[in-house]
Structures are given as structure tokens and as C-alpha cells.
Coordinates of C-alpha atoms in Angstrom, one line a residue:
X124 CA 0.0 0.0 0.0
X125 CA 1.3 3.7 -0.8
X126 CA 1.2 6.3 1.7
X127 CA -0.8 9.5 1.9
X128 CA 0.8 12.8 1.0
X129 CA -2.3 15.6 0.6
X130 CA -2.4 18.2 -1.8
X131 CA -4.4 21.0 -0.9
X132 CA -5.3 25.0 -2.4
X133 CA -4.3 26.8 0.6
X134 CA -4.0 30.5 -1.0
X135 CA -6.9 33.1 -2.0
X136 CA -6.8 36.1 -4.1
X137 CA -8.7 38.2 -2.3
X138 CA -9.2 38.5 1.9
X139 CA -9.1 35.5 3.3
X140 CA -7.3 31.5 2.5
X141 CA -9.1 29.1 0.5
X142 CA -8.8 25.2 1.3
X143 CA -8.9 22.7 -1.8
X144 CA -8.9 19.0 -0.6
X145 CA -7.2 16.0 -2.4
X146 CA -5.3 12.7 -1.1
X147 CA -2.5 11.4 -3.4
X148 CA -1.7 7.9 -3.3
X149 CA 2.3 7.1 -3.0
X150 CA 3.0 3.9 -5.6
X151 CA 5.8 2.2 -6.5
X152 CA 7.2 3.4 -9.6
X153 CA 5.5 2.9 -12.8
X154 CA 6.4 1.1 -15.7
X155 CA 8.0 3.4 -18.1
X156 CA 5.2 3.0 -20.9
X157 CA 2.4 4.1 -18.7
X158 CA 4.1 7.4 -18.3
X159 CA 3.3 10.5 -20.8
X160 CA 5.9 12.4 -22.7
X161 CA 4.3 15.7 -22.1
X162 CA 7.3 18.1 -19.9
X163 CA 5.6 20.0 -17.4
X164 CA 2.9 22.9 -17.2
X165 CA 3.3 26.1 -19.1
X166 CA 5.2 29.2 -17.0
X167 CA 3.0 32.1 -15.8
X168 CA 3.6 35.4 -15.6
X169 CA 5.3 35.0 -12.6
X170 CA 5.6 31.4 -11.8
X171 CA 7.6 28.3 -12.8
X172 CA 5.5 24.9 -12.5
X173 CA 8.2 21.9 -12.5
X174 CA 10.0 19.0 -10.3
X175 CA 10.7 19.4 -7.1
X176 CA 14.1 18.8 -6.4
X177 CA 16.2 18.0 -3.7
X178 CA 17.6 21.6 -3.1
X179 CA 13.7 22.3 -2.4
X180 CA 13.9 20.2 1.0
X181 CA 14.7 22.9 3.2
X182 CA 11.7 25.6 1.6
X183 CA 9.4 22.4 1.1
X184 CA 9.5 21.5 5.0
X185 CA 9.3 25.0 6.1
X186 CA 6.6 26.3 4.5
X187 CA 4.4 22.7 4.6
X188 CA 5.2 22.1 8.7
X189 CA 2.2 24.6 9.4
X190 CA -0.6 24.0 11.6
X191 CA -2.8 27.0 10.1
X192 CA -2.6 24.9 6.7
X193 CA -3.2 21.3 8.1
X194 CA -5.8 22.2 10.4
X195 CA -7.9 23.6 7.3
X196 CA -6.8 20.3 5.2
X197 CA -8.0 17.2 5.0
X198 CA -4.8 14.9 5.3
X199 CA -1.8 16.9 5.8
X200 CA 0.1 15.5 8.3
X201 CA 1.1 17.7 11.2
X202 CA 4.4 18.1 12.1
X203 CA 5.0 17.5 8.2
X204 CA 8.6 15.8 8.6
X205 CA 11.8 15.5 6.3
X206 CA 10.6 12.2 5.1
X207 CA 6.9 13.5 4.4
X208 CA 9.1 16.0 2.3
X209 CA 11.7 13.7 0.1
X210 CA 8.4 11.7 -0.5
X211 CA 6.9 14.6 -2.0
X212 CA 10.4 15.2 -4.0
X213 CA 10.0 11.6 -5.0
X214 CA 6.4 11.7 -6.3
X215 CA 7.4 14.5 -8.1
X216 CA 9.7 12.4 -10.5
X217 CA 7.0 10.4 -12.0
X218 CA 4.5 11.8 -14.4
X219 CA 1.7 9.9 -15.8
X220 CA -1.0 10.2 -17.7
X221 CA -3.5 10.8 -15.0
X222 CA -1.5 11.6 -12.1
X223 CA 1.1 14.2 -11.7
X224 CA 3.4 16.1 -9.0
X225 CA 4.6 19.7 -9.8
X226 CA 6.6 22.4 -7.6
X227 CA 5.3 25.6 -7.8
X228 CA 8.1 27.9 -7.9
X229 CA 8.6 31.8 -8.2
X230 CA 10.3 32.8 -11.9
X231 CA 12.6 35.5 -10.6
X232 CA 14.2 33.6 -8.0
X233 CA 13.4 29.7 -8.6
X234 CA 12.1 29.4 -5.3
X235 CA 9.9 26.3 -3.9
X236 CA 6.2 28.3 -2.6
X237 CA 4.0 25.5 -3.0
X238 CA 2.5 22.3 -4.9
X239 CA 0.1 21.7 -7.1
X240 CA -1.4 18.1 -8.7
X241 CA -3.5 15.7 -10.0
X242 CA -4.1 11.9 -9.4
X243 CA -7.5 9.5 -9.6
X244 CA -9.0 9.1 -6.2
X245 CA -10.6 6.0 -5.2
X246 CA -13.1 7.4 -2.8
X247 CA -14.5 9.4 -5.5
X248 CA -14.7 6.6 -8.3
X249 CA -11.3 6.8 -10.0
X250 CA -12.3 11.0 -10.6
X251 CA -8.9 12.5 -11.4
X252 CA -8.8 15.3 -8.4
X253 CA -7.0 18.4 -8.9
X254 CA -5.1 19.7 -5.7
X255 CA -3.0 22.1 -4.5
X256 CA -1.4 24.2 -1.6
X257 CA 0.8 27.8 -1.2
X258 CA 2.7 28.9 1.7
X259 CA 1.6 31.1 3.7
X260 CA 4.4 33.5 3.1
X261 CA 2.8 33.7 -0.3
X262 CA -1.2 34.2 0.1
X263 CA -3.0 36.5 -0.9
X264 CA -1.2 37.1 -3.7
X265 CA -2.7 35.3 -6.9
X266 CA -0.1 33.1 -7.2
X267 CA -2.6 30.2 -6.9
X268 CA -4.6 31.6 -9.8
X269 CA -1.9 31.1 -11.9
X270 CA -0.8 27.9 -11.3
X271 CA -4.3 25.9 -11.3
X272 CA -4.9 27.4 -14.3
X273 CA -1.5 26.3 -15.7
X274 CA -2.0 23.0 -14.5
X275 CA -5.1 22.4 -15.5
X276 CA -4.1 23.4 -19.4
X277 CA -1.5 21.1 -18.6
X278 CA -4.2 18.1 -18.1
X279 CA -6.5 19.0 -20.8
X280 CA -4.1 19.5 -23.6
X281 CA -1.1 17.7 -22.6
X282 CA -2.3 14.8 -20.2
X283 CA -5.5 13.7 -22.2
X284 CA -7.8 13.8 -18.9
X285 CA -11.4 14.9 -20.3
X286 CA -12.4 15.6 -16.5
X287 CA -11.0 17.5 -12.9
X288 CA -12.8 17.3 -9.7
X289 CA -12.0 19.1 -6.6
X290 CA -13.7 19.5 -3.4
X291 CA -13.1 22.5 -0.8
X292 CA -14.4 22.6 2.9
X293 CA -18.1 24.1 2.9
X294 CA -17.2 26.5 5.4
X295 CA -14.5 28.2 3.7
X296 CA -16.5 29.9 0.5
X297 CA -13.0 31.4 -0.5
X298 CA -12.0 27.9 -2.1
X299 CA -14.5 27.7 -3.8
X300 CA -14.3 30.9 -5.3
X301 CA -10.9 30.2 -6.7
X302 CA -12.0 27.2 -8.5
X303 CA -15.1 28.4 -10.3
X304 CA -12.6 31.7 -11.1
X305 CA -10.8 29.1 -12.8
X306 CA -13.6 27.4 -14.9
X307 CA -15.1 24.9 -12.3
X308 CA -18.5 24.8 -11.4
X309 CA -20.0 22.9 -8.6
X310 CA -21.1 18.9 -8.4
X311 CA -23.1 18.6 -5.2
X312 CA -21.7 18.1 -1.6
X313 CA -19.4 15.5 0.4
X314 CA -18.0 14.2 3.3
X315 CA -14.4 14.1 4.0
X316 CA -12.3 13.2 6.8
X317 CA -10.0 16.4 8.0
X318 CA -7.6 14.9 10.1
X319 CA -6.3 18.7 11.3
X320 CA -10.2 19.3 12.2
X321 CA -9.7 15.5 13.6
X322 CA -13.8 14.8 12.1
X323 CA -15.7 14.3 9.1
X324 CA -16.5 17.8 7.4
X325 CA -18.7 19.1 4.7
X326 CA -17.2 19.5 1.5
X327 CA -18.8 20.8 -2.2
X328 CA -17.5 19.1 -4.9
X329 CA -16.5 20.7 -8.2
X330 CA -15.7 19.5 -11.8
X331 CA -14.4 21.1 -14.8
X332 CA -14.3 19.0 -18.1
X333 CA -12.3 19.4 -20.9
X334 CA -15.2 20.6 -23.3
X335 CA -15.7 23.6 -20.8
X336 CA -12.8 24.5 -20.2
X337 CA -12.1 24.5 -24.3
X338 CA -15.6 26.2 -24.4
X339 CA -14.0 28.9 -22.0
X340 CA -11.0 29.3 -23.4
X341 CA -12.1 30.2 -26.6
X342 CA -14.6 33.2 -25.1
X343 CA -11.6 34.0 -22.7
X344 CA -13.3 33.8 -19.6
X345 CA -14.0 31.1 -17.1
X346 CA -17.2 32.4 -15.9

């Protein structure tokens, strides 16, 4: 069995910090023909979206070993260790088709701020889940914006998915707010199990298919 690493949106635009919730399952390493070929998302404006490395240890432990972001997630483990880390570096260095590990990274300075990813989650029927998290050092600053909507270019037209799915904690509206600003819209309501929160908790779920987000792409708006 692989072990848990979560991958959470834990950055807003505007006043306060969305939460985006997804598990990702740590497997053995793949067999070479059920990777893709595609690279890695397109840079922003102010971004980088690539492997994390091991020279991102040190920033990747830093910023992840905070209880303000795993007590608003669903599985992030708190402390988040060194090892919780180099497992994150090691996910990072597979990409397949349907499940993926990037850094997030600031262009001017090639800085580790975050991750962001995609992978099919059991609990929700094989649905590939989009997830993501920033720093707190770095909210409120759009830099989440940015690199969903990166990534999720990245899965339509590189990766082949024809459907993301995210879910984000009913009572933080911010989340959500985020995600339909980048082209989801919502799919009804769920249960998850926050371990930070230590209980279930209500969740809305969103999706985004590929025909939409072509569909909004070509009017240039999400909305």
C-alpha cells in the first residue's frame, strides 16, 4: 500500500485562505510505458510549475510544517517531517497520464512556494482530483490563480484527462471561489475526513471537463 501525501489549495486572491482538498496515493514506480511524454505545465507570468528537487527540502518543510494549513486540510500530516518532504520530491519524478506532482516555484528567484497536482482518487470513483497548496508566506497574492490554471491546461491538452474534480471545505466559501474563477462549477456536496479538524466535514464538490474548459478558453473567460 502507498502512503498519503495531501495536496491542498491553501491560497486566495482576495481577503481570506481558501482550502482545496485531495489525497494522493504514493505507488511504486510505474512502468516506463504508462508514463506521458508531455514536460511539465506552461510558466506564468510570474511562476515556474516543474519537479521538485532535492535543493527544495529545506523551503518544502518549512513552509508545509504549518498547523494554520493542516488544520484547514484534509490529510496533511502535522508536524510534516523530512521524510513527508523527500516523498513529496519523490512523487514529483513520475508523471503519468493521470497523475502528476509539480513544484510551484517563483520565476525570478526559482524558489519552492507550493504544490500543485493531479491523481485518480478511489473514494470518488477513479475521478482524477485536482489539488494544491501555497505557503503562507505567499497568500493573498494570486499566485494560486496562476498555477491551477496552468495545470489544469497542462491536463486538458497535454495529459489527455477529459475531467478534474476538486472538493473545498463548505465552510471556507474562498476555495470555492478560486475554483469556479478558474472554470469549475459545482457537483453537489461530500463528506471528508479532515484529520487537522480531527472529524468528518462538509465538503462541495466541483468539476471542470475538458469541453468547458475548451468552451472557455475560446470566449476567454471562465465564468
Amino acid at each position: 500500500m502507498g502512503r498519503h501525501l495531501p495536496f491542498f489549495f491553501v491560497q486566495w486572491d482576495g481577503q481570506c485562505t481558501g482550502v482545496e482538498i485531495m489525497v494522493v496515493e504514493y505507488e511504486e514506480i510505474p512502468e516506463e510505458s504508462s508514463c506521458i511524454a508531455a514536460g511539465s505545465p506552461q510558466d506564468t507570468a510570474r511562476l515556474v510549475i516543474d519537479r521538485a528537487r532535492k535543493d527544495d527540502l529545506a523551503d518544502i518543510l518549512f513552509l508545509a510544517n504549518n498547523r494554520r494549513i493542516a488544520e484547514k486540510l484534509a490529510s496533511m500530516p502535522h508536524p510534516f517531517t523530512y521524510e513527508d518532504a523527500k516523498a513529496l520530491v519523490k512523487r514529483s519524478e513520475v508523471l503519468l497520464q493521470s497523475q502528476a506532482t509539480f513544484a510551484i516555484r517563483m520565476k525570478n528567484t526559482g524558489r519552492f512556494i507550493g504544490a500543485i497536482g493531479f491523481n485518480p482518487l478511489a473514494e470518488d470513483f477513479g475521478a482524477v482530483h485536482l489539488g494544491y497548496w501555497v505557503g503562507e508566506p505567499f497568500w493573498n497574492q494570486g499566485y494560486a490563480t496562476e498555477a491551477v490554471k496552468s495545470v489544469i491546461e497542462f491536463a486538458f491538452a497535454d495529459a489527455g484527462i477529459r475531467e478534474l474534480s476538486a472538493s473545498c471545505r463548505v465552510s471556507n466559501p474562498a476555495s470555492q471561489h478560486i475554483l469556479t474563477k478558474c472554470g469549475f462549477k459545482q457537483d453537489g456536496t461530500t463528506k471528508l475526513h479532515s484529520l487537522g479538524a480531527k472529524a468528518m466535514v462538509d465538503a462541495t464538490r466541483l468539476t471542470l471537463t475538458r469541453t468547458q474548459w475548451i468552451a472557455n478558453s475560446r470566449w476567454g473567460s471562465a465564468g
